[in-house]
XYZ file of C-alpha atoms in Angstrom:
702
model
C 3.740 12.957 5.454
C 7.531 13.663 5.025
C 7.542 13.326 1.008
C 5.685 16.058 -0.028
C 6.631 17.310 -3.657
C 8.614 20.450 -2.276
C 10.999 17.987 -0.672
C 12.073 16.989 -4.274
C 12.619 20.562 -5.852
C 16.251 20.917 -4.880
C 17.084 17.825 -6.894
C 14.286 18.330 -9.367
C 15.658 21.376 -10.705
C 19.177 19.834 -11.738
C 20.590 17.667 -14.419
C 20.682 14.287 -12.625
C 22.446 11.073 -13.936
C 21.056 7.585 -12.600
C 23.311 4.966 -13.618
C 21.890 1.639 -13.024
C 22.242 -1.763 -14.923
C 19.383 -3.593 -16.763
C 19.252 -6.598 -13.761
C 19.324 -4.020 -10.813
C 15.570 -4.814 -10.451
C 12.465 -3.086 -9.142
C 14.268 -1.172 -6.535
C 16.860 0.530 -9.152
C 13.638 1.059 -11.159
C 11.973 2.788 -8.187
C 15.168 5.350 -7.893
C 14.692 6.156 -11.717
C 11.027 6.726 -11.158
C 11.584 9.047 -8.302
C 14.267 11.421 -10.097
C 12.146 11.167 -13.258
C 9.076 12.678 -11.412
C 11.050 15.041 -9.701
C 12.715 16.541 -12.731
C 9.784 16.427 -14.646
C 8.043 18.725 -12.068
C 10.953 20.934 -11.088
C 12.308 21.592 -14.360
C 15.323 19.844 -14.323
C 16.817 16.677 -16.686
C 17.102 12.926 -15.868
C 20.064 11.279 -17.891
C 20.034 7.416 -17.832
C 22.852 4.911 -19.003
C 24.110 4.053 -21.469
C 25.956 7.472 -21.094
C 29.463 8.498 -22.222
C 32.136 10.200 -20.128
C 30.969 13.626 -21.546
C 27.405 12.924 -20.604
C 28.378 12.182 -16.858
C 30.832 14.960 -16.791
C 27.700 17.515 -17.845
C 25.365 16.518 -14.969
C 25.148 18.016 -11.779
C 24.124 15.105 -9.885
C 25.271 11.696 -10.277
C 23.581 8.639 -8.643
C 25.238 4.943 -9.556
C 25.430 1.632 -8.531
C 29.080 0.738 -8.344
C 29.303 -2.548 -6.922
C 32.591 -1.894 -4.802
C 35.228 0.441 -4.573
C 37.668 -0.916 -7.341
C 41.292 0.211 -8.515
C 41.302 3.921 -9.111
C 42.309 4.588 -12.413
C 41.405 1.328 -14.248
C 38.319 2.618 -15.645
C 37.310 -0.786 -15.822
C 34.009 -3.320 -14.571
C 36.121 -5.532 -12.936
C 36.020 -3.673 -9.251
C 35.913 -6.665 -6.437
C 32.114 -6.987 -5.811
C 30.885 -7.662 -2.128
C 30.710 -11.267 -1.148
C 27.908 -13.301 -2.905
C 27.632 -10.706 -5.512
C 28.632 -11.338 -9.221
C 31.206 -8.534 -10.868
C 29.546 -5.602 -12.621
C 30.386 -5.376 -16.405
C 27.822 -2.431 -16.679
C 28.943 0.046 -19.931
C 28.692 3.118 -17.708
C 31.034 2.390 -14.973
C 33.809 3.851 -17.318
C 31.664 7.126 -17.110
C 30.925 7.204 -13.681
C 34.609 6.497 -12.894
C 35.301 9.416 -14.669
C 33.188 11.577 -12.849
C 33.829 10.344 -9.143
C 37.825 9.735 -10.158
C 39.490 9.058 -6.966
C 36.064 8.926 -4.769
C 36.109 5.441 -4.303
C 39.310 5.214 -2.982
C 38.026 7.063 0.224
C 35.748 4.493 1.051
C 35.889 0.654 1.979
C 37.714 -1.735 -0.376
C 33.906 -3.752 -0.737
C 30.664 -1.752 -0.253
C 28.154 -3.735 2.128
C 24.714 -3.929 0.543
C 22.459 -1.358 1.592
C 25.730 0.905 2.104
C 25.834 3.968 0.165
C 28.381 7.492 -0.002
C 27.153 10.326 -0.348
C 28.581 14.132 -0.765
C 30.170 16.566 -2.597
C 33.339 15.743 -5.175
C 34.815 18.254 -7.751
C 31.688 20.499 -7.896
C 28.819 17.847 -8.269
C 26.853 15.960 -5.901
C 27.434 12.299 -5.830
C 25.702 9.228 -4.477
C 27.531 6.010 -5.476
C 25.960 2.446 -3.924
C 26.746 -1.183 -3.739
C 23.324 -2.401 -4.746
C 19.992 -0.974 -5.748
C 18.671 -0.691 -1.970
C 21.761 1.417 -1.225
C 21.236 3.802 -4.074
C 17.384 4.293 -2.857
C 18.643 5.190 0.638
C 21.144 7.496 -0.962
C 18.610 9.282 -2.960
C 16.684 9.962 0.207
C 19.367 10.875 2.043
C 20.011 13.366 -0.825
C 16.391 14.807 -0.635
C 16.284 15.359 3.062
C 19.231 17.333 3.007
C 17.430 19.654 0.313
C 19.613 22.639 -1.341
C 22.337 22.396 1.230
C 23.376 19.429 -0.897
C 24.115 20.872 -3.969
C 26.720 23.521 -2.800
C 29.914 24.036 -0.590
C 33.296 22.547 -0.781
C 34.192 18.624 -1.081
C 32.616 16.578 1.702
C 32.092 12.992 1.316
C 30.463 10.486 3.661
C 29.717 6.477 3.686
C 26.689 5.287 5.511
C 24.818 2.021 5.952
C 22.366 0.764 8.473
C 23.197 0.185 12.044
C 20.789 -2.713 12.135
C 20.154 -5.499 9.682
C 16.467 -5.924 10.308
C 14.424 -2.720 10.424
C 10.841 -3.847 10.609
C 7.394 -2.855 11.204
C 4.793 -5.292 12.480
C 0.693 -4.464 11.693
C -1.759 -5.799 14.159
C -4.242 -5.739 11.494
C -7.128 -8.311 10.887
C -8.599 -9.201 7.796
C -12.148 -8.858 9.060
C -13.367 -6.747 11.629
C -12.742 -8.347 15.211
C -15.891 -7.896 17.379
C -13.859 -6.697 20.154
C -10.648 -5.266 18.888
C -12.012 -4.188 15.702
C -10.306 -3.986 12.116
C -6.707 -2.969 13.939
C -5.883 -4.361 17.246
C -4.454 -1.727 19.266
C -4.549 0.797 15.879
C -5.952 4.320 16.486
C -5.978 5.528 13.000
C -8.518 3.935 11.225
C -9.161 0.825 9.662
C -6.378 -1.672 7.986
C -4.984 0.030 4.585
C -4.236 -3.770 3.493
C -7.574 -5.645 4.284
C -11.016 -5.619 3.716
C -14.041 -7.991 4.205
C -11.595 -10.975 4.667
C -9.259 -10.493 1.905
C -6.970 -8.084 0.484
C -8.273 -4.736 -0.805
C -8.854 -4.228 -4.733
C -6.993 -0.653 -4.706
C -3.299 -0.877 -3.096
C -2.571 2.677 -4.264
C -2.380 3.690 -0.633
C -0.430 0.730 0.338
C 2.118 1.818 -2.487
C 2.171 5.182 -1.196
C 2.848 3.648 2.110
C 5.721 1.139 0.852
C 7.255 4.584 -0.453
C 7.314 6.287 2.623
C 8.948 3.482 4.443
C 11.598 2.626 1.711
C 12.632 6.659 1.960
C 13.616 5.871 5.461
C 15.245 2.579 5.364
C 12.459 -0.023 6.735
C 13.164 -3.226 4.765
C 10.408 -5.336 6.265
C 6.579 -5.482 7.115
C 4.445 -7.883 9.258
C 1.036 -7.621 7.245
C -1.352 -9.331 9.828
C -2.090 -9.344 13.584
C 0.157 -11.257 16.107
C -3.103 -12.463 17.691
C -4.218 -14.598 14.529
C -7.788 -15.309 14.750
C -9.668 -18.132 12.343
C -9.873 -15.536 9.451
C -6.155 -14.721 9.377
C -4.871 -17.982 9.895
C -6.088 -19.174 6.407
C -3.618 -16.370 4.893
C -1.163 -19.108 5.077
C -2.817 -21.506 2.648
C -6.048 -19.809 0.830
C -5.032 -16.496 0.157
C -1.679 -16.188 -0.922
C -2.530 -14.570 -4.144
C -3.656 -11.443 -2.283
C -0.457 -11.486 -0.072
C 1.729 -11.711 -3.252
C -0.209 -8.425 -4.404
C 0.734 -6.588 -1.278
C 4.775 -8.178 -1.740
C 4.373 -6.690 -5.168
C 3.668 -3.323 -3.768
C 6.535 -3.536 -1.071
C 8.780 -5.048 -3.002
C 10.130 -1.914 -5.422
C 11.087 -0.114 -2.125
C 13.403 -2.848 -0.694
C 10.882 -4.211 1.818
C 10.041 -7.928 2.272
C 6.678 -8.968 3.563
C 5.790 -11.488 6.680
C 2.882 -13.078 7.992
C 1.878 -13.890 11.207
C 0.743 -17.454 11.625
C -1.078 -19.733 14.386
C 1.392 -22.040 15.898
C -1.959 -24.404 15.780
C -2.091 -24.220 11.763
C -1.632 -27.658 11.278
C -4.968 -28.347 13.325
C -6.767 -26.258 10.865
C -5.044 -28.262 8.242
C -6.657 -31.596 8.968
C -3.852 -32.962 11.679
C -4.892 -34.095 15.056
C -1.556 -32.348 16.592
C 0.403 -29.219 16.248
C 3.531 -31.368 18.155
C 6.579 -29.733 17.059
C 8.434 -33.030 17.371
C 5.676 -34.722 15.089
C 7.013 -35.800 11.529
C 3.375 -35.106 10.264
C 3.472 -31.950 11.730
C 6.945 -30.986 10.369
C 6.067 -32.318 7.260
C 2.969 -30.132 7.056
C 4.992 -26.475 7.967
C 7.382 -27.638 5.404
C 4.708 -27.861 2.758
C 2.970 -24.766 3.755
C 6.393 -22.574 3.406
C 7.123 -24.358 0.310
C 3.847 -23.172 -1.298
C 4.027 -19.677 0.246
C 7.507 -19.011 -1.502
C 6.148 -20.777 -4.738
C 3.571 -17.569 -4.796
C 6.376 -15.215 -3.295
C 9.972 -16.114 -3.769
C 11.204 -13.492 -1.885
C 8.424 -13.707 1.126
C 10.232 -12.555 4.698
C 9.275 -15.348 6.711
C 6.999 -15.664 9.852
C 5.907 -14.024 12.938
C 4.718 -15.858 15.803
C 3.196 -15.589 19.044
C 2.754 -18.646 21.217
C 1.637 -19.672 24.378
C 0.820 -16.069 25.275
C -2.663 -14.461 26.148
C -4.585 -17.570 24.667
C -2.334 -17.762 21.586
C -1.679 -21.597 21.222
C 2.062 -22.817 21.247
C 4.329 -25.721 22.370
C 3.586 -25.769 25.765
C 0.611 -27.677 24.903
C 2.728 -30.527 24.079
C 5.200 -30.383 26.932
C 8.008 -28.742 24.206
C 9.781 -25.572 24.825
C 9.948 -22.579 22.659
C 13.471 -23.521 21.180
C 11.186 -26.570 19.792
C 8.688 -24.589 18.546
C 10.571 -21.836 16.771
C 12.982 -24.450 15.486
C 10.420 -26.014 13.624
C 9.002 -23.432 11.541
C 12.696 -22.373 11.033
C 13.624 -25.402 9.225
C 10.682 -25.313 7.105
C 11.585 -21.690 6.081
C 15.522 -22.401 5.770
C 15.590 -23.574 2.319
C 14.275 -20.745 1.101
C 16.087 -18.056 3.241
C 13.314 -17.387 5.430
C 13.062 -16.040 9.053
C 10.892 -16.748 12.214
C 10.672 -13.599 14.419
C 9.340 -15.645 17.476
C 8.117 -13.200 20.292
C 9.374 -13.430 23.846
C 6.192 -11.842 25.158
C 5.286 -14.990 27.274
C 3.749 -15.013 30.402
C 1.020 -16.238 32.758
C -2.350 -13.967 32.232
C -4.223 -15.988 34.879
C -2.624 -14.826 38.080
C -3.708 -14.634 41.453
C -3.596 -11.051 42.824
C -3.427 -12.431 46.291
C -0.142 -14.241 45.461
C 2.563 -11.769 45.759
C 5.470 -13.966 44.480
C 4.101 -14.239 41.161
C 5.602 -11.476 39.209
C 4.851 -10.925 35.386
C 8.097 -8.707 34.772
C 9.996 -12.132 35.218
C 8.460 -14.495 32.587
C 10.258 -13.513 29.747
C 13.617 -14.112 31.505
C 12.182 -17.384 33.083
C 10.982 -18.805 29.764
C 13.770 -18.025 27.486
C 17.356 -17.612 28.769
C 17.814 -21.414 29.323
C 17.030 -21.923 25.636
C 19.841 -19.734 24.867
C 22.066 -21.084 21.888
C 19.183 -23.998 20.849
C 17.545 -21.445 18.298
C 18.674 -21.957 14.708
C 20.408 -19.418 13.217
C 17.025 -18.099 11.154
C 15.028 -17.578 14.360
C 15.129 -14.103 15.732
C 13.894 -13.570 19.321
C 11.751 -10.598 19.390
C 12.080 -9.130 23.135
C 9.740 -6.051 24.016
C 12.186 -3.307 25.213
C 10.673 -3.473 28.798
C 9.442 -6.583 30.987
C 6.097 -5.327 31.269
C 3.841 -4.051 27.790
C 5.095 -0.751 26.429
C 4.679 1.510 29.548
C 5.746 5.089 29.268
C 8.473 4.383 31.746
C 9.649 0.883 32.864
C 13.093 -0.548 32.922
C 14.537 -2.048 29.842
C 14.223 -5.999 29.744
C 17.121 -8.110 31.315
C 16.288 -10.864 28.524
C 18.158 -8.409 25.926
C 21.663 -8.841 27.607
C 20.915 -12.540 28.580
C 21.240 -14.385 25.423
C 24.451 -13.510 23.643
C 24.050 -17.262 21.445
C 20.405 -15.904 20.270
C 19.619 -13.511 17.659
C 17.581 -10.721 19.321
C 15.437 -7.954 18.259
C 14.114 -5.338 20.455
C 10.575 -4.500 19.931
C 8.853 -1.004 20.320
C 5.656 0.332 19.986
C 4.921 3.197 17.449
C 1.137 2.790 17.904
C 0.570 4.238 21.141
C -1.263 1.693 23.244
C -0.309 3.209 26.421
C 1.208 6.618 25.618
C -2.259 8.576 24.560
C -3.464 6.297 21.850
C -2.602 8.980 19.343
C -4.969 11.039 20.910
C -2.316 12.753 23.041
C 0.803 14.443 20.937
C 3.774 12.338 22.567
C 6.839 12.096 20.489
C 8.439 8.551 21.304
C 11.655 9.195 19.805
C 13.055 10.409 22.872
C 12.086 7.461 25.021
C 13.513 5.228 22.350
C 17.046 6.624 21.977
C 17.307 6.686 25.834
C 16.538 3.022 25.907
C 18.810 2.054 22.651
C 21.729 3.932 24.397
C 20.949 2.227 28.098
C 24.336 0.242 28.800
C 22.544 -2.680 29.940
C 25.417 -5.287 29.351
C 27.952 -6.080 31.956
C 30.541 -5.206 29.197
C 28.696 -1.631 28.815
C 27.029 -2.369 25.435
C 23.986 -0.668 25.123
C 20.873 -2.011 24.154
C 20.888 -0.813 20.487
C 24.253 -2.422 20.052
C 23.330 -5.793 21.555
C 20.054 -5.289 18.834
C 22.288 -4.416 16.050
C 24.738 -7.289 16.735
C 27.671 -5.010 17.527
C 30.393 -6.070 19.871
C 32.100 -4.181 22.690
C 34.547 -2.864 19.810
C 31.966 -2.082 17.567
C 33.058 -4.878 15.160
C 29.748 -6.894 13.762
C 28.965 -10.069 15.194
C 27.614 -12.785 13.352
C 24.103 -13.023 15.544
C 22.972 -9.573 14.215
C 19.027 -9.084 13.994
C 17.783 -5.313 14.943
C 14.686 -3.407 15.533
C 10.900 -4.374 15.211
C 7.984 -2.088 16.127
C 4.126 -2.076 16.048
C 3.260 0.352 13.313
C 0.562 3.199 13.808
C -0.729 3.739 10.341
C -4.496 3.298 8.849
C -7.014 4.692 6.444
C -7.112 7.576 8.417
C -7.034 10.804 6.251
C -3.865 11.760 8.123
C -2.532 8.192 7.913
C -1.950 7.976 11.889
C -5.085 9.487 13.567
C -3.337 12.410 15.246
C -1.191 14.034 12.368
C 1.671 14.568 14.615
C 2.137 10.961 15.468
C 3.720 10.982 11.817
C 6.717 11.766 13.578
C 6.864 8.828 15.729
C 6.767 6.621 12.779
C 9.585 8.357 10.940
C 11.436 8.557 14.258
C 11.539 4.781 14.561
C 12.557 4.186 11.162
C 15.548 6.851 11.431
C 16.774 5.214 14.698
C 16.473 1.887 13.309
C 18.869 3.128 10.679
C 21.387 4.454 13.394
C 20.259 8.077 14.059
C 21.045 8.613 17.651
C 19.754 12.280 18.262
C 15.967 12.249 18.317
C 15.517 16.063 18.712
C 17.446 16.175 15.473
C 15.258 13.410 13.751
C 12.614 15.230 15.095
C 13.453 18.584 13.323
C 14.311 16.884 10.505
C 10.899 15.391 10.034
C 9.306 19.194 10.696
C 11.526 20.314 8.101
C 10.403 17.839 5.339
C 6.770 18.115 6.656
C 5.977 21.586 6.863
C 6.031 23.725 3.477
C 6.292 27.024 5.892
C 9.602 26.965 8.096
C 7.753 29.464 10.126
C 5.466 26.542 11.362
C 8.496 24.744 13.126
C 8.745 26.431 16.468
C 5.333 25.659 16.937
C 5.578 21.829 16.038
C 8.694 21.587 18.109
C 7.394 23.166 21.325
C 4.309 20.607 20.845
C 6.178 17.518 20.697
C 9.940 17.667 21.743
C 9.196 16.909 25.223
C 6.108 15.412 25.007
C 6.928 12.003 26.119
C 8.046 13.682 30.044
C 4.981 15.663 29.920
C 2.890 12.369 29.367
C 4.665 10.623 31.885
C 4.011 13.213 34.469
C 0.195 13.347 34.186
C -0.093 9.668 33.867
C 1.322 6.680 36.381
C 4.156 7.823 38.300
C 7.758 6.804 39.215
C 7.664 3.494 37.284
C 4.656 2.135 38.695
C 2.935 1.476 34.873
C -0.899 1.088 33.847
C -3.467 2.577 35.838
C -5.713 2.798 32.884
C -9.335 1.658 32.147
C -9.057 -2.375 31.473
C -9.837 -3.463 28.107
C -9.153 -0.159 25.813
C -6.413 1.100 27.961
C -7.271 4.675 27.526
C -7.703 7.330 30.490
C -7.103 6.948 33.931
C -7.916 4.549 36.209
C -6.297 3.683 39.195
C -7.135 0.449 40.449
C -8.555 -0.787 37.090
C -5.704 -3.675 37.113
C -5.158 -4.043 40.996
C -7.552 -7.082 41.207
C -7.343 -8.783 37.980
C -5.409 -11.909 36.915
C -3.176 -9.539 34.583
C -0.603 -9.362 36.786
C -0.077 -5.634 36.552
C -0.335 -3.940 40.074
C 0.685 -1.044 42.275
C -0.252 -2.374 45.517
C -0.839 1.100 47.103
C -2.211 1.365 50.459
C -2.628 3.647 53.209
C 1.098 3.172 54.175
C 2.858 3.419 50.507
C 2.946 2.451 47.048
C 5.095 0.065 44.857
C 5.976 -3.489 43.715
C 8.746 -5.289 45.526
C 10.990 -6.751 43.431
C 14.014 -6.850 45.371
C 16.145 -10.454 45.825
C 16.003 -9.639 49.639
C 12.470 -9.228 50.364
C 10.456 -9.259 46.756
C 9.980 -11.583 43.651
C 13.624 -11.424 42.998
C 13.154 -9.876 39.667
C 16.248 -7.722 40.175
C 18.463 -10.883 40.195
C 17.687 -11.112 36.647
C 19.687 -8.105 35.808
C 23.636 -8.201 35.169
C 25.694 -6.062 37.431
C 25.880 -3.134 37.925
C 22.064 -2.838 37.518
C 20.982 -5.810 39.920
C 22.537 -3.785 42.680
C 21.235 -0.525 41.551
C 17.993 -1.777 41.280
C 17.761 -3.623 44.461
C 18.642 -0.629 46.932
C 16.354 2.040 47.531
C 19.308 4.683 47.880
C 20.665 3.833 44.386
C 17.397 2.753 42.336
C 16.893 5.874 39.783
C 13.612 7.972 40.760
C 11.867 7.186 37.817
C 11.740 3.390 38.493
C 11.374 3.149 41.884
C 7.889 1.998 42.224
C 8.627 -0.297 39.889
C 11.267 -2.187 42.261
C 10.218 -0.944 45.555
C 7.288 -0.536 47.559
C 8.006 2.617 49.794
C 5.814 4.818 52.127
C 4.436 8.281 50.661
C 6.768 10.172 52.818
C 9.922 8.511 51.219
C 12.225 11.259 49.867
C 13.365 11.007 46.243
C 17.149 11.840 45.072
C 14.940 15.053 43.691
C 14.613 16.138 47.570
C 10.690 15.764 47.157
C 8.558 12.942 49.063
C 6.494 10.135 46.899
C 3.107 11.875 47.609
C 4.300 15.246 46.708
C 6.023 14.035 43.655
C 2.670 13.052 42.580
C 0.785 16.049 43.600
C 3.363 18.355 41.799
C 4.266 16.232 38.725
C 0.518 15.752 37.759
C -0.251 19.485 37.986
C 2.736 20.492 36.366
C 2.148 17.972 33.125
C -1.549 19.243 33.120
C 0.027 23.050 32.954
C 2.490 21.423 30.077
C -0.380 20.405 27.878
C -2.122 23.652 28.167
C 1.147 25.110 26.724
C 1.579 22.809 24.252
C -2.216 24.127 22.986
C -1.009 27.504 23.007
C 2.175 27.066 21.070
C 0.062 25.059 18.311
C -2.470 27.846 18.156
C 0.331 29.872 16.818
C 0.261 27.615 13.566
C -3.596 28.664 12.679
C -3.301 30.292 9.005
C 0.267 28.545 8.188
C -0.532 24.824 7.823
C -3.777 23.353 6.086
C -6.956 24.039 7.694
C -8.032 20.353 7.876
C -4.721 19.570 9.205
C -4.704 22.455 12.050
C -8.259 21.460 12.945
C -7.450 17.799 13.596
C -4.173 18.554 15.921
C -6.176 21.182 17.864
C -9.141 18.916 18.119
C -6.728 16.081 19.570
C -4.917 18.567 21.831
C -8.509 19.579 23.320
C -9.028 15.858 24.020
C -5.668 15.748 25.602
C -6.169 18.694 27.483
C -9.319 16.919 28.954
C -7.769 13.724 29.457
C -4.721 15.367 31.282
C -7.060 17.206 33.696
C -9.159 13.770 34.730
C -5.520 12.092 35.184
C -4.467 14.831 37.339
C -7.423 15.123 39.464
C -8.127 11.546 39.746
C -4.579 10.478 40.699
C -4.028 13.387 42.942
C -7.408 12.777 44.590
C -6.696 8.862 44.833
C -3.441 9.049 46.427
C -4.709 11.789 48.809
C -7.416 9.745 50.094
C -5.095 6.480 50.334
C -2.045 8.551 52.335
C -4.195 11.135 54.075
C -1.132 13.593 53.466
C -2.203 17.052 51.803
C -0.354 18.874 49.040
C 1.813 21.243 50.725
C 0.959 23.775 47.983
C -2.672 23.995 48.922
C -3.699 23.349 45.600
C -7.145 21.760 45.498
C -7.847 18.222 45.795
C -11.162 16.716 45.253
């Protein structure tokens, strides 16, 4: 992935001071170990505390936990600490202050947890942080800069994560599920955590994974499937020793572990009910939480999918989701734990004949009346769109509709509806567009809302962050498609606060590939790949059109007459779902101004979302000047041609990357070409047969 040994050459060839205290814990130990490994390999020298002023001045690089920015020139250990942190009294602080001199005065008077400063100062490269996590993040930021970090004029910047929570959920099953397999919606092999119903004996790959995630600032991981089956339900009570071993692997990289739990767990624990207002149920959850923390003191908390797609929930007892979430939150509160409560709740037994029922409305209808009723340690986890991780759908109106609730935006790194890691589809571009979207009535973007930022960029109390479904497995290349590693990297960097997805892509390419001449080929394959995928699959925001069940490949009417509520309503006259207030399901009314009116009107609705909000004739003229039917004909042909160009670009990397890597990407691109051709021909033919309108270019339609 993106931490090859070569990435550490610039750091490892120098004399490096790592100044941490004896009580800074396992994350600080990780920083020392990383530098020790690099200097041993590349001929540099590691210096650790205790250290004199002369020792510090003799170093090329200084990495130090300083607690906070104190009064310049005091050379004391009484710098004011961040709230909740004791004053630092480390003997090395005098030596570090001699190196940084007036540098700390350039920063804030208090360094926040996770914050670091990095740059050149008086001929040295310096990283200072308030805590061990910040120093780890600063170390890897230094590594990302390469040789450029060790030359040039003084230039110092402060950095800290925009999002408090930067979390990956794994949909791993402890045993192989008969339908979904070992990892639900996983396209990179089996679980790196579980085998035969228990935690693997060898966790070396988990340790590597933790190192990768820590290097890009991920700070939380859910260990098991949100669809909790019978075997996984026992993790909460019977397999905590194994979960503790996983926590041990993640802890040195600043990552807390979470478990997905079944709302009905008390039933399997011997109770006759799981009613959240029942005192016995409340005691059961309190005891269960205490048992977890007795084994794993820094356990993160629970992830819950309830009353959705067959998972049990509070509706069975006439209760609402605030009742359910607060039950678990109060069990976790004494230990500082958090409940991530997914808002993916809808009726999956709809009548396809009833056009007034709209799956897109469900999350808003269920949850917005509950705003303000959730406890402070509940995070409502909301999918970025109202449907289900499509290549194109509008952002969910729920994100802007619950100002009194901590809210995390959920993305999907594993490519369930974007090529399943068979197709090269870089999603950083999509996510950046979502996070920048000015959803709120006051103009705040989705990313601001998730991060808890107010209109003037000041932090609000109810901060949460970003969560995504991970895409790794025990595959040789971690992600099945080697280039899908870019999506895991991009999620983490965007969750940290990076804004330019193309710069993030190039950053990943530069770290991952030893030969810089490979970069143009990889960039050409991935840069616009999301739009390419959108072109040859479901058009103009209509969504789905995939094979039911496994969701791979085209099936125009696959879900059209099912109970899942994912329709396109194409007929001889037109296509699309009417979600307007005037004549449709009223979904547009869930949006704040101006979007409620932008989406309501065919004239103002963006082309790329037209069929999500409107049923229009095949001859409707888009803002682009093309008709809907001609747009389908053109984009599906163009998208296929672009995949062919991607293959040609990748072919130029032959001989410049490891053969196994080259062959795997080539094999996946070959499958992408086949699939894109099938998408092209099926959709062009299906829509021609419905509309009766020929392709104006005369291209072949079957």
